[in-house]
Coordinates of C-alpha atoms in Angstrom, one line a residue:
Chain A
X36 CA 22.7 -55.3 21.1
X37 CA 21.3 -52.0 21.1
X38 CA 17.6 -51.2 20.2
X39 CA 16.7 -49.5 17.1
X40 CA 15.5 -45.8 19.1
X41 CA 12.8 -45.6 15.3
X42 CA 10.4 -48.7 14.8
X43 CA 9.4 -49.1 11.2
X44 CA 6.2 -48.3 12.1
X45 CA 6.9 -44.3 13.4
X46 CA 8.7 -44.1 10.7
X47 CA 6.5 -44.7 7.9
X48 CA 4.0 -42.7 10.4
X49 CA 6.7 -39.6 10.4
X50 CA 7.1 -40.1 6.5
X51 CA 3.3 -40.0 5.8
X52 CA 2.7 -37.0 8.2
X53 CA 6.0 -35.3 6.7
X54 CA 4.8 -35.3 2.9
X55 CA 1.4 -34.7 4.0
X56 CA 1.9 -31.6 5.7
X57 CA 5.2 -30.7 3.0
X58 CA 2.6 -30.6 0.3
X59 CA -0.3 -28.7 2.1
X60 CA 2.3 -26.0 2.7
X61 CA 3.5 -26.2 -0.7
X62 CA -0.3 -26.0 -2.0
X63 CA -0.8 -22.5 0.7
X64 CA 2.3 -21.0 -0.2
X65 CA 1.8 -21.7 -4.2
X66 CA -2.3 -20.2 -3.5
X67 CA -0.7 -17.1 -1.8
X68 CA 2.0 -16.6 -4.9
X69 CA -1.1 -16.8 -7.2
X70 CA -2.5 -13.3 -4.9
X71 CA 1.1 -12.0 -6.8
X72 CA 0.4 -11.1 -10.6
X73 CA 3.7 -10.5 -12.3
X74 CA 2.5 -8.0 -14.6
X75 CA 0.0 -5.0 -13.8
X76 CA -2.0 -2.9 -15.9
X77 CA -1.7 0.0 -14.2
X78 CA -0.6 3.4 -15.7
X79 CA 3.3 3.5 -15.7
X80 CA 4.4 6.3 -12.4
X81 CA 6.2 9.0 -14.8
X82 CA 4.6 11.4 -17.0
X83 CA 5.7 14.3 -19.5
X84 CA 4.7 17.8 -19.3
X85 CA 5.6 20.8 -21.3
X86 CA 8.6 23.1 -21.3
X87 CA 9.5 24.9 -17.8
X88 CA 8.9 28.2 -20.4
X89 CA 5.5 28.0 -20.7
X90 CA 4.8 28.6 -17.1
X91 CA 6.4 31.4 -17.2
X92 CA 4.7 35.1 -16.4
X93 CA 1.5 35.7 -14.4
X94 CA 1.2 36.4 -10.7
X95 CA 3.7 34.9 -8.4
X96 CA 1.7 31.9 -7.4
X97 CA 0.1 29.8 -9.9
X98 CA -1.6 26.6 -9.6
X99 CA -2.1 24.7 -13.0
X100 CA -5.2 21.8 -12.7
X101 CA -4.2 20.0 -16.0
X102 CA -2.9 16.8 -14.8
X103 CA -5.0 16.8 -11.8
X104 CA -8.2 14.1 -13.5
X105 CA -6.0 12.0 -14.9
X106 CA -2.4 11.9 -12.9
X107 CA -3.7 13.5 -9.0
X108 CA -1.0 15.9 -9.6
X109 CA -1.2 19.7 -9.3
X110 CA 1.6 21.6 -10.8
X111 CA 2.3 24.8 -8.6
X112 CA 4.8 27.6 -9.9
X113 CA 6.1 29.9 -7.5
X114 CA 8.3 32.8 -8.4
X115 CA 11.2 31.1 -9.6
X116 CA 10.6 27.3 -9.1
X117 CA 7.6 25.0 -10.2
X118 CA 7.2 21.6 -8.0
X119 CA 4.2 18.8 -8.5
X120 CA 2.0 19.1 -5.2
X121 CA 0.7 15.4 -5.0
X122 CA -3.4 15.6 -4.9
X123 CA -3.8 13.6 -1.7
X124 CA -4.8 14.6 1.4
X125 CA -2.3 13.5 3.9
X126 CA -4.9 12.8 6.9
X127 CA -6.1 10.0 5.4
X128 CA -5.5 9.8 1.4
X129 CA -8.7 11.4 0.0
X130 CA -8.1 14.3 -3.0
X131 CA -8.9 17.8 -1.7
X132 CA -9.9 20.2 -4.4
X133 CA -8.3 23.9 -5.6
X134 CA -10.8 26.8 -5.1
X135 CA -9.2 29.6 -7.0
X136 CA -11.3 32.1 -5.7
X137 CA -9.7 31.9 -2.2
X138 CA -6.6 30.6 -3.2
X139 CA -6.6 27.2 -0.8
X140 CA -6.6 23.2 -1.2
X141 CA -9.7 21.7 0.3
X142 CA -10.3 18.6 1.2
X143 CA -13.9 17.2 1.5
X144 CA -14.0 14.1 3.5
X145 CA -12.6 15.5 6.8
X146 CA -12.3 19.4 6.0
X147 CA -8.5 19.6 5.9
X148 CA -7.2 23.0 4.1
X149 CA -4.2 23.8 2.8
X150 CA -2.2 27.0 1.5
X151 CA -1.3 27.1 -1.9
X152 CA 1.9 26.0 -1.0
X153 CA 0.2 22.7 0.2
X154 CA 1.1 23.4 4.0
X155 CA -1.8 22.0 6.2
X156 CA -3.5 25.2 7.9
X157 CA -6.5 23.7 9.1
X158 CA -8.5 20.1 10.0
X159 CA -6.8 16.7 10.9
X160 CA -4.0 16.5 8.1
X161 CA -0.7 16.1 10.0
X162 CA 1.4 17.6 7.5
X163 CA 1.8 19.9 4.4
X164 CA 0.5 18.1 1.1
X165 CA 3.7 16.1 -0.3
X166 CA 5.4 16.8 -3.1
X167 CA 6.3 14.5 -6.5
X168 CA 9.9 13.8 -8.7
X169 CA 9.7 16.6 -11.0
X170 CA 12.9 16.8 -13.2
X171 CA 14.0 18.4 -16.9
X172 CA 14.6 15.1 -18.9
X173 CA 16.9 15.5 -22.2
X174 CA 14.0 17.2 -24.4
X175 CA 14.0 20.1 -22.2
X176 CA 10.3 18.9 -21.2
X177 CA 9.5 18.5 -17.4
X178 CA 8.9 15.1 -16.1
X179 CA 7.1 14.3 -12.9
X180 CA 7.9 10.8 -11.3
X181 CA 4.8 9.8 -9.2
X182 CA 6.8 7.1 -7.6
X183 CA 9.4 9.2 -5.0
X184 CA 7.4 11.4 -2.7
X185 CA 9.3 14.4 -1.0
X186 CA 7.5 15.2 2.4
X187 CA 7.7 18.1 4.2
X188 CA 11.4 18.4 5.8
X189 CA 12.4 17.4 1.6
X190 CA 10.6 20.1 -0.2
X191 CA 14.7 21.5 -0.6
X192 CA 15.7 18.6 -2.1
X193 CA 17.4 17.7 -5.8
X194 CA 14.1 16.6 -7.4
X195 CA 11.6 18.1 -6.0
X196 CA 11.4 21.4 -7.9
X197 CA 12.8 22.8 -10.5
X198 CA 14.0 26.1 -11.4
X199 CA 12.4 28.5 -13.7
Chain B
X135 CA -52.0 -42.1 3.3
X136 CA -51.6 -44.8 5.3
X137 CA -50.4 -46.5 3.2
X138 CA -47.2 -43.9 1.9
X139 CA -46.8 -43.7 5.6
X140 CA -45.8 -46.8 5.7
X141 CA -44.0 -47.5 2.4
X142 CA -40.4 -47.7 2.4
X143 CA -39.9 -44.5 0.5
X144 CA -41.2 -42.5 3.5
X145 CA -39.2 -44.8 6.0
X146 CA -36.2 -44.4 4.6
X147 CA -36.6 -40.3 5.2
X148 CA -38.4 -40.2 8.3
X149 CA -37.4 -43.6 9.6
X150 CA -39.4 -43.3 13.0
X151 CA -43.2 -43.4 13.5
X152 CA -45.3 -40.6 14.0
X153 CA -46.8 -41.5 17.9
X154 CA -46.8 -38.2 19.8
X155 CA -44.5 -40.2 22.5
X156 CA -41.4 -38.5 24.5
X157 CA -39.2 -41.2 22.9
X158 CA -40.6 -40.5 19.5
X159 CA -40.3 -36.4 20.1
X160 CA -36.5 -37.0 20.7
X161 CA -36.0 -39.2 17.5
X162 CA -37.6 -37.0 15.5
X163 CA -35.1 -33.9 16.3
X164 CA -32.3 -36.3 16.4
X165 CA -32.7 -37.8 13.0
X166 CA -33.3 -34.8 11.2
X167 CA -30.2 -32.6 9.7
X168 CA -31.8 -29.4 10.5
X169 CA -33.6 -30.3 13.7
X170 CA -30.4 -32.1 15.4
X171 CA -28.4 -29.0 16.1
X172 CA -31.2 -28.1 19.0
X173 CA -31.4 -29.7 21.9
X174 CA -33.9 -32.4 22.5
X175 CA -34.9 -30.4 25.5
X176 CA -35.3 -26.9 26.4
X177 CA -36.0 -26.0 29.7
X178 CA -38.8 -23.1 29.7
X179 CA -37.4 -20.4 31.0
X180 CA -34.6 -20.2 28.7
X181 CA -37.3 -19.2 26.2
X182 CA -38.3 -16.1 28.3
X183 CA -38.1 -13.2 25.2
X184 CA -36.8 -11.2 28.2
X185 CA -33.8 -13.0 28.9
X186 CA -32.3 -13.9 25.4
X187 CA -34.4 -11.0 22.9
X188 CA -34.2 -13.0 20.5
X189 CA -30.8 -11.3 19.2
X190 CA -28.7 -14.5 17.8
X191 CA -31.9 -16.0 16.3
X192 CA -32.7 -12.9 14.2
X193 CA -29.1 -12.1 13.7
X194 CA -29.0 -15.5 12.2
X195 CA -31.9 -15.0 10.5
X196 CA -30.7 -12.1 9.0
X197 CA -27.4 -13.9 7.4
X198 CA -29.9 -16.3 6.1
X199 CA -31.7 -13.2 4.1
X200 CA -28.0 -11.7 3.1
X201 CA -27.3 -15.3 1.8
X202 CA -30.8 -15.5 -0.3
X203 CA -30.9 -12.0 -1.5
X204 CA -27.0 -12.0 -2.2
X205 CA -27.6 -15.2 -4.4
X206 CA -30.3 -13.4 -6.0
X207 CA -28.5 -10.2 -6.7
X208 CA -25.4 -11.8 -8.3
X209 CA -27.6 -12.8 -11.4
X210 CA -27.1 -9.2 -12.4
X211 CA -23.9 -7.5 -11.4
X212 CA -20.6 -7.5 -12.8
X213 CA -17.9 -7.1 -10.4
X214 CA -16.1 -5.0 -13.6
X215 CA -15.6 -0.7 -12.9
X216 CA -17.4 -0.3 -16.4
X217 CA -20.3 -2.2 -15.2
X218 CA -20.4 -2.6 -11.6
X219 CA -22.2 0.8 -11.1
X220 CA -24.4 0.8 -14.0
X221 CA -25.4 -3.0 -12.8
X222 CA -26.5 -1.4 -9.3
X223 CA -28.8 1.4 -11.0
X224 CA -30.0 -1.4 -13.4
X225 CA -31.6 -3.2 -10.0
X226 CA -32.8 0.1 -8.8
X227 CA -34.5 1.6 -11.6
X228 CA -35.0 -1.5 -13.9
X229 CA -35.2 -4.8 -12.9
X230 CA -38.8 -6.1 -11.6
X231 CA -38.2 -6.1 -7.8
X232 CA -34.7 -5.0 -8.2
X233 CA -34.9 -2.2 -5.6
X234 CA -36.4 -4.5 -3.1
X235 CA -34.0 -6.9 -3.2
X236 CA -31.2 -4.8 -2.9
X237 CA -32.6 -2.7 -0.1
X238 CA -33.7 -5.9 1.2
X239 CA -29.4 -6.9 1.2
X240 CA -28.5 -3.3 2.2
X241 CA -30.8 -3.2 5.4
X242 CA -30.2 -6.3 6.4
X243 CA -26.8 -6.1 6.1
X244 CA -27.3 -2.9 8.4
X245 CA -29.2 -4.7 11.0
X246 CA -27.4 -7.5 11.2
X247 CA -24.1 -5.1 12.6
X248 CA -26.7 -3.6 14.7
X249 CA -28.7 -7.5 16.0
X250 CA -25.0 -8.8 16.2
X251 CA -23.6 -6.0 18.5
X252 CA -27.2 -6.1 20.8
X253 CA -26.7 -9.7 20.7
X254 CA -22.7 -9.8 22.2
X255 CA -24.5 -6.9 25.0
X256 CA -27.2 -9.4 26.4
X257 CA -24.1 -12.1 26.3
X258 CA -22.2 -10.3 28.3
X259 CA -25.0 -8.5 30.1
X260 CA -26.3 -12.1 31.0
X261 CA -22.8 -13.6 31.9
X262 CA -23.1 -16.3 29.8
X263 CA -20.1 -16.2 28.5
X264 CA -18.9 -17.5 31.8
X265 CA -18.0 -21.2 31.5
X266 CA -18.2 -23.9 30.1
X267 CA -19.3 -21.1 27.1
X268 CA -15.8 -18.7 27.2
X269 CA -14.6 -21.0 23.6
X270 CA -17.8 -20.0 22.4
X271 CA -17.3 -16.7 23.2
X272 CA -14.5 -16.2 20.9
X273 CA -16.3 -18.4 18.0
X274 CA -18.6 -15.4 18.8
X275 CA -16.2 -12.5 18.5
X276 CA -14.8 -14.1 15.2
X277 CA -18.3 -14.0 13.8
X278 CA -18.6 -10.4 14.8
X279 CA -15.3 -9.5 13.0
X280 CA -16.0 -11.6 10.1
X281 CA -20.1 -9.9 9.9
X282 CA -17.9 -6.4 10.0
X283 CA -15.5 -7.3 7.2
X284 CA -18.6 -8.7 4.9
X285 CA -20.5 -5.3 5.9
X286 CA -17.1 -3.8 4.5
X287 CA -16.4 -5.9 1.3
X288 CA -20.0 -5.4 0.1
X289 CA -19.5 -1.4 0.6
X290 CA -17.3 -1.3 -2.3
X291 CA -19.3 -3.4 -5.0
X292 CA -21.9 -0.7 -5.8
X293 CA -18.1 1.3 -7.4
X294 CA -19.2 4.6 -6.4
X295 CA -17.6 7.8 -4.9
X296 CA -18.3 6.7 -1.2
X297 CA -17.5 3.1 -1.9
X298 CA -14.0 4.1 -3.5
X299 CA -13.5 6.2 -0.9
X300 CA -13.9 3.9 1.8
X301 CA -11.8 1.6 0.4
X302 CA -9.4 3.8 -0.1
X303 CA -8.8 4.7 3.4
X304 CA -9.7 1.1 4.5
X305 CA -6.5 -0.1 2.4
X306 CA -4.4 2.3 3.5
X307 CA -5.1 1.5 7.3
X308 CA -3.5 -2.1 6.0
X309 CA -0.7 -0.4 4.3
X310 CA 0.6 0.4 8.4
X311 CA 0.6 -2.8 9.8
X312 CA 3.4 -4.4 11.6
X313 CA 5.6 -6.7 9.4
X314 CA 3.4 -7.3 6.5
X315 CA 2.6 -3.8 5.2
X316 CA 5.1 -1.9 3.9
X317 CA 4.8 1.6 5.5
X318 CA 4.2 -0.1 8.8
X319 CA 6.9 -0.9 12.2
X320 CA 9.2 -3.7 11.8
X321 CA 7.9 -3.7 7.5
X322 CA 9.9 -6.5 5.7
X323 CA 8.5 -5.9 2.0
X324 CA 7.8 -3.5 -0.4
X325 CA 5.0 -1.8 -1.5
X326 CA 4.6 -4.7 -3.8
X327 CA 4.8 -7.7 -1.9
X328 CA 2.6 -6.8 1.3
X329 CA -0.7 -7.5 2.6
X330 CA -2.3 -4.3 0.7
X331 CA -1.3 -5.4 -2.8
X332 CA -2.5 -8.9 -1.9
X333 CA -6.1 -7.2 -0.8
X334 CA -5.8 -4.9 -4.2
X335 CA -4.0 -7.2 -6.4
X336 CA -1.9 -4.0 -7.2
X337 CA -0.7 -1.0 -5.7
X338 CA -3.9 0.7 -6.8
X339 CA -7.2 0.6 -6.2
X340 CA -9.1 -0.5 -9.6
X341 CA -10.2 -3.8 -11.3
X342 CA -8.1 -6.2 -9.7
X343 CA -9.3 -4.4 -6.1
X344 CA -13.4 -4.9 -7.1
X345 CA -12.9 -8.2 -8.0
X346 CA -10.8 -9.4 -5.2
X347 CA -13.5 -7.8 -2.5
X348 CA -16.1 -9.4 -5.0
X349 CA -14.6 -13.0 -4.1
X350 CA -14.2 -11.9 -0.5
X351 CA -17.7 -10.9 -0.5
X352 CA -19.7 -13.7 -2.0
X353 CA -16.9 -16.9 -1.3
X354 CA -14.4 -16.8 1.3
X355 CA -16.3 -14.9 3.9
X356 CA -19.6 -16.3 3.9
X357 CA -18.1 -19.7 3.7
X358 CA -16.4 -19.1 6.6
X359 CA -18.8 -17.6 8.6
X360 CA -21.2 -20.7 7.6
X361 CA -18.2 -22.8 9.4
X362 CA -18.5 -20.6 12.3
X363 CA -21.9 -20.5 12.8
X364 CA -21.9 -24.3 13.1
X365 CA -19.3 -24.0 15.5
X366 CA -21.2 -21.8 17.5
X367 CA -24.6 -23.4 17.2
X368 CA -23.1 -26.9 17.6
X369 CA -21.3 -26.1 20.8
X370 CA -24.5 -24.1 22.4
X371 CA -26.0 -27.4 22.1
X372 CA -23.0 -29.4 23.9
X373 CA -23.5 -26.5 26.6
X374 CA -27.0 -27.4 27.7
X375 CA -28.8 -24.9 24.9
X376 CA -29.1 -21.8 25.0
X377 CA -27.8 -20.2 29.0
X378 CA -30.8 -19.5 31.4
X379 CA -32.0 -16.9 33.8
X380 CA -29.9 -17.8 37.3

């Protein structure tokens, strides 16, 4: 007669050791889905601006600081297209600031600069400042859409600029 | 006197007698919870202030003071954005002894990067990391990285300007990791489901992000430092105590 290859006694030893470690992993993977909240309270990605008309006239570049405190966004118009310049330095994420006077974006952890265009003329950033969703929703009002970011080789694209 | 000495309330406790005997010297540090982790011997030249300076005892020393002033300090802040800064200028400009003790945290906390670091040099300088010490070695290095990330989670309680900023660029570091963040090689989840919204408990820094380096900062990393440091201390003592000049 053949031997039993599992004596009762490994297996009640497999079974003990089996639900043991079964419901520590269960307890470790049900801590790391409470690090998960399924709801935030964190300011929804798309906000509304004005009418493309309003930013018309004045000289051909114009940067516009409105939504800058509350959104990090700095509406630029050039001569016939406006586009959200995200306020976030692209070296390392801090928010430069817009000195009018000389017409450049500085920033004042690591002394990056950027033209008003947002390209990166000076200090560690590695590329121009990126640019935001900006679209005409059915109102006629611009809407800027925090969540897609256009970097540098995009600036072209649908979405991020619109006409004026 | 004599006669506590030798009632069973102070037996139970001390349990051996007081004669200033060898045998006695060594049941005295081996039946005490705070004595027992040293040796019952130390040779004499291990002493030599030369040889060890002293850097693991005052880096040790030091978490000691983080732990006590820490404990001390969490009677007043609020690891909330609308209180957490207001709480820090409270202790400096109102609370009796406030300033002291948070200095007291802050420069400790300063030296003990600096103690720690010194500490690893005379290690290595020495070579006693050599065996039978090489496990203890990394037990080491851990403690070094975990004394680093509690220098780091206590930067942003105090919620201002250079706190937020360095948490800022600390998080996005973690946002480029391999696998688990989601901007880094080989990235497998979204912005999120990855290791910096588990750090931020969002995709932005704010409330969730204080409170979660709050809980870093005062639970999970001291508590497992403690662990390591009895690691470490346990296993100098199963190497002979502390290494000595060759």
């Amino acid at each position: 007669m053949q031997k039993d290859n599992i004596s009762r006694r490994s297996f009640l030893r497999l079974i003990g050791w089996g639900s043991f470690f079964a419901a520590t992993g269960i307890s470790v993977a049900g801590a790391l889905r409470f690090l998960f909240p399924r709801v935030l309270f964190e300011k929804p990605s798309a906000f509304k601006i004005s009418v493309p008309a309003e930013f018309k006239g004045g000289p051909d570049y114009q940067v516009f600081e409105n939504w800058k405190a509350e959104h990090s966004v700095w509406l630029v118009r050039e001569r016939n297209r406006i586009y959200a310049v995200h306020a976030k330095c692209t070296h390392l994420g801090c928010t430069p600031n817009w000195f009018p006077d000389e017409g450049i974006f500085k920033c004042p952890c690591h002394g990056s600069q950027f033209h008003k265009n947002g390209m990166n003329f000076a200090g560690p950033a590695p590329r121009p400042l990126d640019r935001l969703n900006i679209a005409i929703d059915d109102d006629g009002n611009i809407v800027i859409d925090k969540s897609r970011v256009y970097t540098f080789k995009e600036f072209d694209k649908q979405g991020a600029y619109v006409e004026v | 006197m004599w006669r506590f000495k030798h009632s069973q309330i102070y037996k139970s406790i001390f349990r051996h007698g007081y004669e200033d005997t060898k045998e006695n010297r060594i049941r005295q540090i081996r039946s005490n919870i705070f004595l027992h982790v040293h040796p019952a011997k130390i040779p004499e030249h291990a002493m030599k202030i030369r040889f060890t300076w002293c850097m693991g005892g005052i880096t040790f020393f030091l978490f000691l003071v983080e732990t006590v002033t820490g404990i001390l300090l969490m009677f007043y802040y609020r690891p909330v954005p609308e209180y957490a800064y207001l709480d820090i200028k409270y202790l400096e400009f109102d609370v009796p002894f406030g300033v002291v003790l948070r200095n007291l945290h802050r420069w400790a906390a300063h030296l003990m990067v600096i103690t720690i670091m010194l500490h690893m040099l005379r290690v290595f300088l020495t070579g006693s990391y050599k065996p039978p010490r090489e496990f203890n070695w990394v037990v080491g290095v851990t403690l070094l990285v975990l004394t680093f990330l509690l220098s780091f989670t206590g930067y942003l309680l105090p919620w201002d300007q250079l706190a937020y900023w360095a948490i800022t660029v600390g998080t996005n570091m973690v946002r480029s990791m391999p696998v688990i963040g989601h901007e880094g090689p080989f990235a497998v989840v979204d912005k999120y489901h990855d290791v910096r919204f588990m750090l931020l408990g969002g995709t932005e820094i704010g409330g969730n992000a204080l409170l979660r380096f709050y809980v870093l900062h005062i639970m999970a990393l001291p508590s497992a430092a403690l662990i390591f440091i009895g690691v470490h201390f346990w296993r100098i003592r199963k190497d002979g105590g502390i290494s000595r000049p060759l």
